[in-house]
Amino acid sequence: MMNSNEPLAFRMRPRTLEEYVGQEHVLGKGKILYRTIKADRLSSIILFGPPGCGKTSLARVISETTKYKFYKINAVTSGVADIKRVVEETKNFMINPAGKSILFIDEIHRFNKLQQDALLPYVENGTVILIGATTENPYFEVNKALISRSMVIKLEPLTTENIFTILKNAITRKDGLGEYNLKIEDETLKKLAIIANGDVRTALNGLEVAVLTTNMDADGYIHITDEIIKNSVQDRKAIFDKNGESHYDNISAFIKSMRGSDPDAVVFYLARALNGGEDPMFLARRIVICASEDVGLANPQALVVANSAMQAVHMVGMPEARIILSEAAIYVALSKKSNASYLAINKALEDVKNKETGEVPMHLRNAPIEDMKDLGYSNGYLYPHDFPGHYVEQQYLPDEMVGTKYYIKDENINL
């Protein structure tokens, strides 16, 4: 029977691997994670992926199938004392004859260094099998020693088909919504799956709201329409966290699309960033950098356009700033590309840091006091404007660096 006090998303969590939907790349039959869970031979793992992709559900499946004592804590509300309690109970033969336990830590990236260090020795000696779950990239957020002792598994957003399958199960299972007389078309469920954008929790919560807030019609059925679903879930959920990994992935794709001269991809990633709440000035600065680094001397006007756009974004603000950002980003994307300036300064900086580069030639040095000329300052300098074409051949680099080439003109530069 259904427990109406538990949310639908909680009630629909799988209890076995056979009930688990999605993540076939790691949980398909024959895959290593599937085999180790089935054999109850799990070693420490860290699961990372976006919200609603099934991290906690997978931990629940493991808790239902393992012979080991299973503990669950949340990194937001737990600390070193909770870790010690788990370890003490694990080592207590009366409580836990196996002498080993599985510890699931939700949001493990919230543990500070001290808390993660307290956990490390017990993971290392096998007392605790760690299952960590995080929405953040663990390579940035989790102790490297813990990472090296764990299998890191990336879970992907659920596909529309995965979520549709779960929704179909939800409206038929008795512990789901099976006790309601529902009328809902498959196409409506598919639209809900699309709106959820990989997050099954969003889909199930939306379905539950739709059912619980809709009255039964005269025919004895609750009719769930596209309009009801739309009002229950609102806008399509954006897979974007301006403080998380998706922020870095999206901005990387945005920049590389400008560099790669694909205006459609540029606008797409710009829209994702804006929809996710990205700071418009941050985006404007990226466009300025790309205009210099990737367009450069192939079209110097791109830097002027990008800089003007950044100033305009600062003055105007959202929502109109989206138009300015779009114009500048597309302009940079469509411009011819040259990274000659970028390569030149990088190579020069490397030489300055690592080589004996010599002194400024005496004829290039300034002589603000007449007596300094007696010491050789500025002697022999040729003033280019005194020569035809306003150019004259003379040495500019230090003796040690004569012949070094930093700027190499490419085919897109017309200067």
CSV table of C-alpha atoms in Angstrom, one decimal:
chain,number,residue,atom,x,y,z
A,1,MET,CA,0.0,0.0,0.0
A,2,MET,CA,1.0,3.6,-0.7
A,3,ASN,CA,2.3,5.7,2.2
A,4,SER,CA,0.9,9.1,1.3
A,5,ASN,CA,3.3,10.9,3.7
A,6,GLU,CA,6.2,9.9,1.4
A,7,PRO,CA,6.8,11.9,-1.8
A,8,LEU,CA,6.3,10.0,-5.0
A,9,ALA,CA,10.0,10.4,-5.9
A,10,PHE,CA,10.9,8.6,-2.7
A,11,ARG,CA,8.4,5.8,-3.2
A,12,MET,CA,9.5,5.1,-6.8
A,13,ARG,CA,13.2,4.6,-5.8
A,14,PRO,CA,14.3,1.1,-7.1
A,15,ARG,CA,15.0,-1.7,-4.6
A,16,THR,CA,16.9,-4.0,-7.0
A,17,LEU,CA,19.2,-3.6,-10.0
A,18,GLU,CA,16.4,-5.0,-12.1
A,19,GLU,CA,14.1,-2.1,-11.1
A,20,TYR,CA,16.9,0.5,-11.7
A,21,VAL,CA,16.3,2.5,-14.9
A,22,GLY,CA,19.2,4.2,-16.8
A,23,GLN,CA,23.0,4.4,-16.5
A,24,GLU,CA,23.4,1.4,-18.8
A,25,HIS,CA,27.0,2.4,-19.4
A,26,VAL,CA,28.0,1.3,-15.9
A,27,LEU,CA,25.0,-0.8,-14.8
A,28,GLY,CA,24.3,-2.8,-17.9
A,29,LYS,CA,24.6,-6.6,-17.5
A,30,GLY,CA,28.3,-7.5,-17.7
A,31,LYS,CA,29.5,-4.1,-16.7
A,32,ILE,CA,31.9,-4.0,-13.8
A,33,LEU,CA,29.6,-2.1,-11.4
A,34,TYR,CA,26.7,-4.4,-12.1
A,35,ARG,CA,28.9,-7.4,-11.5
A,36,THR,CA,30.4,-6.2,-8.2
A,37,ILE,CA,27.0,-5.2,-6.8
A,38,LYS,CA,25.5,-8.5,-7.8
A,39,ALA,CA,28.4,-10.4,-6.2
A,40,ASP,CA,28.4,-8.1,-3.2
A,41,ARG,CA,32.1,-7.5,-3.8
A,42,LEU,CA,31.8,-3.7,-3.9
A,43,SER,CA,34.9,-1.6,-3.3
A,44,SER,CA,34.8,2.1,-2.4
A,45,ILE,CA,33.1,4.2,-5.1
A,46,ILE,CA,32.4,7.9,-5.7
A,47,LEU,CA,29.3,8.6,-7.8
A,48,PHE,CA,29.0,12.0,-9.4
A,49,GLY,CA,26.5,13.5,-11.7
A,50,PRO,CA,23.7,16.1,-12.0
A,51,PRO,CA,20.7,16.1,-9.6
A,52,GLY,CA,18.1,13.5,-10.2
A,53,CYS,CA,20.3,11.1,-12.2
A,54,GLY,CA,20.0,8.2,-9.7
A,55,LYS,CA,23.0,8.5,-7.3
A,56,THR,CA,20.9,8.0,-4.1
A,57,SER,CA,18.7,5.4,-5.8
A,58,LEU,CA,21.8,3.4,-6.6
A,59,ALA,CA,23.0,3.6,-3.0
A,60,ARG,CA,19.6,2.3,-1.9
A,61,VAL,CA,19.8,-0.6,-4.3
A,62,ILE,CA,23.2,-1.5,-2.7
A,63,SER,CA,21.7,-1.2,0.8
A,64,GLU,CA,19.0,-3.6,-0.1
A,65,THR,CA,21.3,-6.2,-1.7
A,66,THR,CA,24.5,-6.2,0.5
A,67,LYS,CA,25.1,-8.5,3.4
A,68,TYR,CA,27.1,-5.7,5.1
A,69,LYS,CA,25.7,-3.3,7.6
A,70,PHE,CA,24.8,-0.1,5.7
A,71,TYR,CA,25.0,3.4,7.1
A,72,LYS,CA,23.9,6.6,5.5
A,73,ILE,CA,24.9,10.1,6.5
A,74,ASN,CA,24.6,13.5,4.9
A,75,ALA,CA,27.8,15.6,4.7
A,76,VAL,CA,25.8,18.8,5.4
A,77,THR,CA,24.6,17.7,8.8
A,78,SER,CA,27.3,15.2,9.8
A,79,GLY,CA,30.8,15.4,11.0
A,80,VAL,CA,33.8,13.5,12.4
A,81,ALA,CA,31.8,12.2,15.4
A,82,ASP,CA,29.4,10.5,13.0
A,83,ILE,CA,32.3,8.8,11.1
A,84,LYS,CA,33.7,7.6,14.4
A,85,ARG,CA,30.4,6.2,15.5
A,86,VAL,CA,30.1,4.2,12.3
A,87,VAL,CA,33.7,2.9,12.7
A,88,GLU,CA,33.1,1.9,16.3
A,89,GLU,CA,29.9,0.0,15.5
A,90,THR,CA,31.6,-1.6,12.5
A,91,LYS,CA,34.5,-2.9,14.7
A,92,ASN,CA,32.1,-4.1,17.4
A,93,PHE,CA,31.7,-7.8,16.8
A,94,MET,CA,28.5,-8.0,18.7
A,95,ILE,CA,26.8,-5.4,16.5
A,96,ASN,CA,28.6,-6.3,13.3
A,97,PRO,CA,30.1,-9.8,13.0
A,98,ALA,CA,31.3,-9.1,9.5
A,99,GLY,CA,33.8,-6.4,10.7
A,100,LYS,CA,33.1,-4.3,7.7
A,101,SER,CA,30.4,-1.9,6.7
A,102,ILE,CA,29.2,0.3,3.8
A,103,LEU,CA,29.0,4.0,4.5
A,104,PHE,CA,27.0,6.2,2.1
A,105,ILE,CA,27.9,9.8,2.3
A,106,ASP,CA,25.5,12.1,0.4
A,107,GLU,CA,27.0,15.4,-0.9
A,108,ILE,CA,30.5,14.2,0.1
A,109,HIS,CA,32.0,17.4,-1.4
A,110,ARG,CA,30.5,19.2,1.6
A,111,PHE,CA,33.0,17.4,3.9
A,112,ASN,CA,36.0,19.6,4.7
A,113,LYS,CA,39.6,18.4,4.6
A,114,LEU,CA,39.6,17.4,8.3
A,115,GLN,CA,36.4,15.3,7.9
A,116,GLN,CA,37.7,13.6,4.8
A,117,ASP,CA,41.1,12.9,6.4
A,118,ALA,CA,39.3,11.3,9.4
A,119,LEU,CA,37.6,8.9,7.0
A,120,LEU,CA,40.7,8.0,5.0
A,121,PRO,CA,42.4,5.4,7.2
A,122,TYR,CA,39.2,3.3,7.5
A,123,VAL,CA,38.7,3.4,3.8
A,124,GLU,CA,42.3,2.5,3.3
A,125,ASN,CA,42.3,-0.6,5.6
A,126,GLY,CA,38.9,-1.8,4.4
A,127,THR,CA,36.9,-1.3,7.6
A,128,VAL,CA,34.6,1.0,5.7
A,129,ILE,CA,33.5,0.7,2.1
A,130,LEU,CA,32.7,4.2,1.0
A,131,ILE,CA,30.0,5.2,-1.4
A,132,GLY,CA,30.2,9.0,-1.9
A,133,ALA,CA,27.6,10.9,-3.9
A,134,THR,CA,28.2,14.4,-5.3
A,135,THR,CA,26.9,16.8,-7.9
A,136,GLU,CA,30.4,18.3,-8.1
A,137,ASN,CA,33.5,17.0,-10.0
A,138,PRO,CA,35.2,14.9,-7.2
A,139,TYR,CA,38.6,15.5,-8.8
A,140,PHE,CA,38.2,19.1,-7.7
A,141,GLU,CA,36.3,18.7,-4.4
A,142,VAL,CA,37.3,15.4,-2.8
A,143,ASN,CA,40.6,14.5,-1.1
A,144,LYS,CA,43.1,13.1,-3.6
A,145,ALA,CA,43.9,10.2,-1.3
A,146,LEU,CA,40.2,9.2,-1.1
A,147,ILE,CA,40.0,9.5,-4.9
A,148,SER,CA,43.0,7.2,-5.4
A,149,ARG,CA,41.3,4.6,-3.2
A,150,SER,CA,38.0,4.7,-4.9
A,151,MET,CA,36.4,4.0,-8.2
A,152,VAL,CA,35.1,7.2,-9.6
A,153,ILE,CA,31.9,6.7,-11.6
A,154,LYS,CA,30.2,9.4,-13.6
A,155,LEU,CA,26.5,9.1,-13.9
A,156,GLU,CA,24.8,10.8,-16.9
A,157,PRO,CA,21.5,12.7,-16.9
A,158,LEU,CA,18.7,10.3,-17.5
A,159,THR,CA,17.4,10.1,-21.1
A,160,THR,CA,13.9,11.2,-22.0
A,161,GLU,CA,13.1,7.5,-22.6
A,162,ASN,CA,14.5,6.6,-19.1
A,163,ILE,CA,12.3,9.1,-17.4
A,164,PHE,CA,9.2,8.2,-19.5
A,165,THR,CA,9.7,4.5,-18.4
A,166,ILE,CA,9.8,5.6,-14.8
A,167,LEU,CA,6.7,7.8,-15.2
A,168,LYS,CA,4.8,4.9,-16.8
A,169,ASN,CA,5.8,2.7,-13.8
A,170,ALA,CA,4.7,5.5,-11.4
A,171,ILE,CA,1.1,5.6,-12.7
A,172,THR,CA,0.6,1.9,-12.6
A,173,ARG,CA,2.4,0.8,-9.4
A,174,LYS,CA,0.3,0.6,-6.2
A,175,ASP,CA,3.1,2.3,-4.2
A,176,GLY,CA,3.1,5.0,-6.9
A,177,LEU,CA,-0.1,6.5,-8.3
A,178,GLY,CA,-1.8,3.2,-9.3
A,179,GLU,CA,-4.6,3.7,-6.8
A,180,TYR,CA,-5.8,6.8,-8.6
A,181,ASN,CA,-8.1,6.6,-11.6
A,182,LEU,CA,-5.8,8.4,-14.0
A,183,LYS,CA,-6.2,9.3,-17.7
A,184,ILE,CA,-3.0,10.5,-19.1
A,185,GLU,CA,-1.7,10.1,-22.7
A,186,ASP,CA,1.8,8.8,-23.4
A,187,GLU,CA,2.5,12.0,-25.3
A,188,THR,CA,1.8,14.0,-22.2
A,189,LEU,CA,4.1,11.9,-20.2
A,190,LYS,CA,6.8,12.3,-22.8
A,191,LYS,CA,6.4,16.0,-22.7
A,192,LEU,CA,6.9,15.9,-18.9
A,193,ALA,CA,10.0,13.8,-19.4
A,194,ILE,CA,11.4,16.4,-21.8
A,195,ILE,CA,10.7,19.2,-19.4
A,196,ALA,CA,12.5,17.4,-16.6
A,197,ASN,CA,15.7,17.5,-18.8
A,198,GLY,CA,17.4,14.5,-17.2
A,199,ASP,CA,16.2,15.0,-13.6
A,200,VAL,CA,13.7,12.2,-12.7
A,201,ARG,CA,12.9,13.8,-9.3
A,202,THR,CA,11.6,16.9,-11.1
A,203,ALA,CA,9.4,14.7,-13.4
A,204,LEU,CA,8.0,12.7,-10.5
A,205,ASN,CA,7.4,15.7,-8.3
A,206,GLY,CA,5.6,17.4,-11.3
A,207,LEU,CA,3.5,14.4,-11.9
A,208,GLU,CA,2.5,14.1,-8.3
A,209,VAL,CA,1.6,17.8,-8.1
A,210,ALA,CA,-0.5,17.4,-11.2
A,211,VAL,CA,-2.4,14.5,-9.8
A,212,LEU,CA,-3.0,15.8,-6.3
A,213,THR,CA,-4.2,19.2,-7.5
A,214,THR,CA,-6.6,18.0,-10.2
A,215,ASN,CA,-10.2,17.2,-9.4
A,216,MET,CA,-11.9,14.0,-10.6
A,217,ASP,CA,-14.2,14.5,-13.6
A,218,ALA,CA,-17.8,13.3,-13.9
A,219,ASP,CA,-16.6,10.1,-15.6
A,220,GLY,CA,-14.7,9.1,-12.4
A,221,TYR,CA,-11.2,9.8,-13.8
A,222,ILE,CA,-8.6,12.4,-13.1
A,223,HIS,CA,-7.6,13.7,-16.5
A,224,ILE,CA,-4.0,15.0,-16.7
A,225,THR,CA,-3.5,17.2,-19.8
A,226,ASP,CA,-0.5,19.0,-21.3
A,227,GLU,CA,-1.7,22.2,-19.8
A,228,ILE,CA,-1.9,20.7,-16.3
A,229,ILE,CA,1.6,19.3,-16.6
A,230,LYS,CA,2.9,22.6,-17.8
A,231,ASN,CA,1.4,24.4,-14.8
A,232,SER,CA,2.7,21.8,-12.4
A,233,VAL,CA,6.4,21.9,-13.6
A,234,GLN,CA,6.7,25.4,-15.1
A,235,ASP,CA,9.7,26.0,-17.3
A,236,ARG,CA,12.0,23.3,-18.6
A,237,LYS,CA,14.6,22.5,-16.0
A,238,ALA,CA,18.1,23.8,-17.0
A,239,ILE,CA,21.0,21.5,-16.4
A,240,PHE,CA,23.3,24.3,-15.3
A,241,ASP,CA,24.8,25.3,-12.0
A,242,LYS,CA,26.7,28.6,-12.2
A,243,ASN,CA,28.9,27.5,-9.3
A,244,GLY,CA,29.4,23.9,-10.4
A,245,GLU,CA,31.0,21.8,-13.1
A,246,SER,CA,28.3,22.5,-15.6
A,247,HIS,CA,29.4,26.2,-15.4
A,248,TYR,CA,32.9,25.3,-16.5
A,249,ASP,CA,31.7,22.8,-19.2
A,250,ASN,CA,29.3,25.4,-20.7
A,251,ILE,CA,31.7,28.3,-20.7
A,252,SER,CA,34.3,26.0,-22.3
A,253,ALA,CA,31.9,25.0,-25.0
A,254,PHE,CA,30.9,28.7,-25.5
A,255,ILE,CA,34.5,29.8,-26.0
A,256,LYS,CA,35.5,26.8,-28.2
A,257,SER,CA,32.4,27.5,-30.4
A,258,MET,CA,33.5,31.1,-30.9
A,259,ARG,CA,37.0,29.9,-31.7
A,260,GLY,CA,35.6,27.3,-34.0
A,261,SER,CA,33.5,29.8,-35.9
A,262,ASP,CA,30.1,28.2,-35.2
A,263,PRO,CA,27.6,31.0,-34.5
A,264,ASP,CA,24.7,28.6,-33.8
A,265,ALA,CA,26.6,26.7,-31.1
A,266,VAL,CA,27.7,30.1,-29.7
A,267,VAL,CA,24.2,31.3,-29.3
A,268,PHE,CA,23.0,28.0,-27.9
A,269,TYR,CA,25.7,28.0,-25.1
A,270,LEU,CA,25.1,31.7,-24.5
A,271,ALA,CA,21.4,31.0,-24.0
A,272,ARG,CA,22.1,28.1,-21.6
A,273,ALA,CA,24.4,30.3,-19.5
A,274,LEU,CA,21.9,33.2,-19.4
A,275,ASN,CA,19.0,30.8,-18.6
A,276,GLY,CA,21.1,29.3,-15.8
A,277,GLY,CA,21.7,32.7,-14.2
A,278,GLU,CA,25.3,33.3,-15.4
A,279,ASP,CA,26.6,36.8,-14.8
A,280,PRO,CA,26.3,38.7,-18.1
A,281,MET,CA,29.6,40.6,-17.4
A,282,PHE,CA,31.4,37.3,-17.0
A,283,LEU,CA,30.2,36.3,-20.4
A,284,ALA,CA,31.2,39.7,-21.9
A,285,ARG,CA,34.7,39.3,-20.5
A,286,ARG,CA,35.0,35.9,-22.2
A,287,ILE,CA,34.0,37.4,-25.5
A,288,VAL,CA,36.7,40.2,-25.1
A,289,ILE,CA,39.3,37.6,-24.3
A,290,CYS,CA,38.3,35.5,-27.3
A,291,ALA,CA,38.4,38.5,-29.6
A,292,SER,CA,42.0,39.1,-28.7
A,293,GLU,CA,43.3,35.5,-28.2
A,294,ASP,CA,41.5,33.8,-31.1
A,295,VAL,CA,40.6,36.6,-33.6
A,296,GLY,CA,43.5,38.9,-33.0
A,297,LEU,CA,45.2,40.6,-35.9
A,298,ALA,CA,43.0,38.7,-38.4
A,299,ASN,CA,40.3,41.3,-37.5
A,300,PRO,CA,41.4,43.8,-34.9
A,301,GLN,CA,37.9,45.4,-35.0
A,302,ALA,CA,36.6,42.3,-33.1
A,303,LEU,CA,38.3,43.5,-30.0
A,304,VAL,CA,36.7,47.0,-30.4
A,305,VAL,CA,33.3,45.4,-30.8
A,306,ALA,CA,33.7,43.1,-27.9
A,307,ASN,CA,35.0,45.8,-25.6
A,308,SER,CA,32.1,48.1,-26.6
A,309,ALA,CA,29.7,45.3,-25.9
A,310,MET,CA,31.1,44.7,-22.5
A,311,GLN,CA,30.6,48.4,-21.6
A,312,ALA,CA,27.1,48.3,-23.1
A,313,VAL,CA,26.2,45.2,-21.0
A,314,HIS,CA,27.5,47.0,-17.9
A,315,MET,CA,25.3,50.1,-18.6
A,316,VAL,CA,22.2,48.3,-19.9
A,317,GLY,CA,21.9,45.1,-17.8
A,318,MET,CA,19.5,42.2,-18.4
A,319,PRO,CA,17.3,41.4,-20.1
A,320,GLU,CA,18.4,43.6,-23.0
A,321,ALA,CA,22.1,42.7,-22.4
A,322,ARG,CA,21.3,39.3,-24.0
A,323,ILE,CA,21.0,41.0,-27.4
A,324,ILE,CA,24.3,42.8,-27.0
A,325,LEU,CA,26.1,39.6,-25.9
A,326,SER,CA,24.6,37.7,-28.8
A,327,GLU,CA,25.7,40.3,-31.4
A,328,ALA,CA,29.3,40.5,-30.0
A,329,ALA,CA,29.6,36.7,-29.7
A,330,ILE,CA,28.4,36.1,-33.2
A,331,TYR,CA,30.7,38.8,-34.6
A,332,VAL,CA,33.7,37.1,-32.9
A,333,ALA,CA,32.6,33.7,-34.2
A,334,LEU,CA,32.2,34.9,-37.8
A,335,SER,CA,35.5,36.8,-37.8
A,336,LYS,CA,38.6,35.3,-39.4
A,337,LYS,CA,40.9,33.8,-36.8
A,338,SER,CA,44.6,34.3,-35.9
A,339,ASN,CA,46.3,33.4,-32.6
A,340,ALA,CA,49.7,35.0,-33.7
A,341,SER,CA,49.6,37.6,-31.0
A,342,TYR,CA,48.7,35.0,-28.4
A,343,LEU,CA,51.6,32.7,-29.4
A,344,ALA,CA,54.0,35.6,-29.7
A,345,ILE,CA,53.5,36.9,-26.1
A,346,ASN,CA,53.5,33.4,-24.6
A,347,LYS,CA,56.8,32.5,-26.3
A,348,ALA,CA,58.4,35.9,-25.3
A,349,LEU,CA,57.3,35.4,-21.7
A,350,GLU,CA,58.8,31.9,-21.6
A,351,ASP,CA,62.1,33.3,-22.9
A,352,VAL,CA,62.1,36.2,-20.4
A,353,LYS,CA,61.5,33.8,-17.5
A,354,ASN,CA,63.9,31.1,-18.5
A,355,LYS,CA,66.7,32.5,-20.7
A,356,GLU,CA,69.6,35.0,-20.3
A,357,THR,CA,68.1,37.6,-22.6
A,358,GLY,CA,70.7,40.3,-22.3
A,359,GLU,CA,70.4,44.1,-22.0
A,360,VAL,CA,68.6,46.8,-24.0
A,361,PRO,CA,70.9,47.9,-26.8
A,362,MET,CA,72.6,51.2,-25.9
A,363,HIS,CA,71.3,53.0,-29.1
A,364,LEU,CA,67.7,52.3,-27.9
A,365,ARG,CA,68.2,53.7,-24.4
A,366,ASN,CA,66.9,57.2,-23.5
A,367,ALA,CA,69.3,60.0,-22.7
A,368,PRO,CA,67.4,62.6,-20.8
A,369,ILE,CA,70.6,64.2,-19.7
A,370,GLU,CA,73.1,65.3,-22.3
A,371,ASP,CA,76.1,63.9,-20.4
A,372,MET,CA,74.6,60.4,-20.7
A,373,LYS,CA,75.4,60.4,-24.4
A,374,ASP,CA,79.0,60.4,-23.5
A,375,LEU,CA,78.4,57.0,-21.9
A,376,GLY,CA,76.8,55.7,-25.1
A,377,TYR,CA,73.1,56.2,-24.3
A,378,SER,CA,71.0,56.7,-27.5
A,379,ASN,CA,74.1,57.0,-29.6
A,380,GLY,CA,73.6,55.6,-33.1
A,381,TYR,CA,69.8,55.5,-33.0
A,382,LEU,CA,68.2,55.9,-36.4
A,383,TYR,CA,64.9,57.8,-36.4
A,384,PRO,CA,62.6,55.9,-38.8
A,385,HIS,CA,60.7,58.9,-39.9
A,386,ASP,CA,63.9,60.4,-41.4
A,387,PHE,CA,64.0,57.6,-44.0
A,388,PRO,CA,62.0,56.7,-47.0
A,389,GLY,CA,58.8,54.8,-46.2
A,390,HIS,CA,59.4,55.8,-42.5
A,391,TYR,CA,61.4,52.6,-42.1
A,392,VAL,CA,65.1,51.9,-41.5
A,393,GLU,CA,66.8,48.6,-40.7
A,394,GLN,CA,68.5,48.6,-37.3
A,395,GLN,CA,68.9,46.2,-34.3
A,396,TYR,CA,66.1,46.3,-31.7
A,397,LEU,CA,66.6,43.0,-29.8
A,398,PRO,CA,69.4,42.5,-27.3
A,399,ASP,CA,72.5,40.9,-28.8
A,400,GLU,CA,71.7,37.6,-27.1
A,401,MET,CA,68.2,37.5,-28.7
A,402,VAL,CA,69.0,38.7,-32.3
A,403,GLY,CA,67.3,36.5,-34.8
A,404,THR,CA,64.6,35.3,-32.5
A,405,LYS,CA,61.1,35.2,-34.0
A,406,TYR,CA,58.0,35.7,-31.8
A,407,TYR,CA,55.4,37.1,-34.2
A,408,ILE,CA,54.8,34.7,-37.1
A,409,LYS,CA,52.3,36.2,-39.6
A,410,ASP,CA,49.7,33.7,-40.8
A,411,GLU,CA,47.4,33.7,-43.9
A,412,ASN,CA,44.5,35.5,-42.2
A,413,ILE,CA,46.6,38.6,-41.2
A,414,ASN,CA,46.5,41.4,-43.8
A,415,LEU,CA,48.6,43.9,-41.8
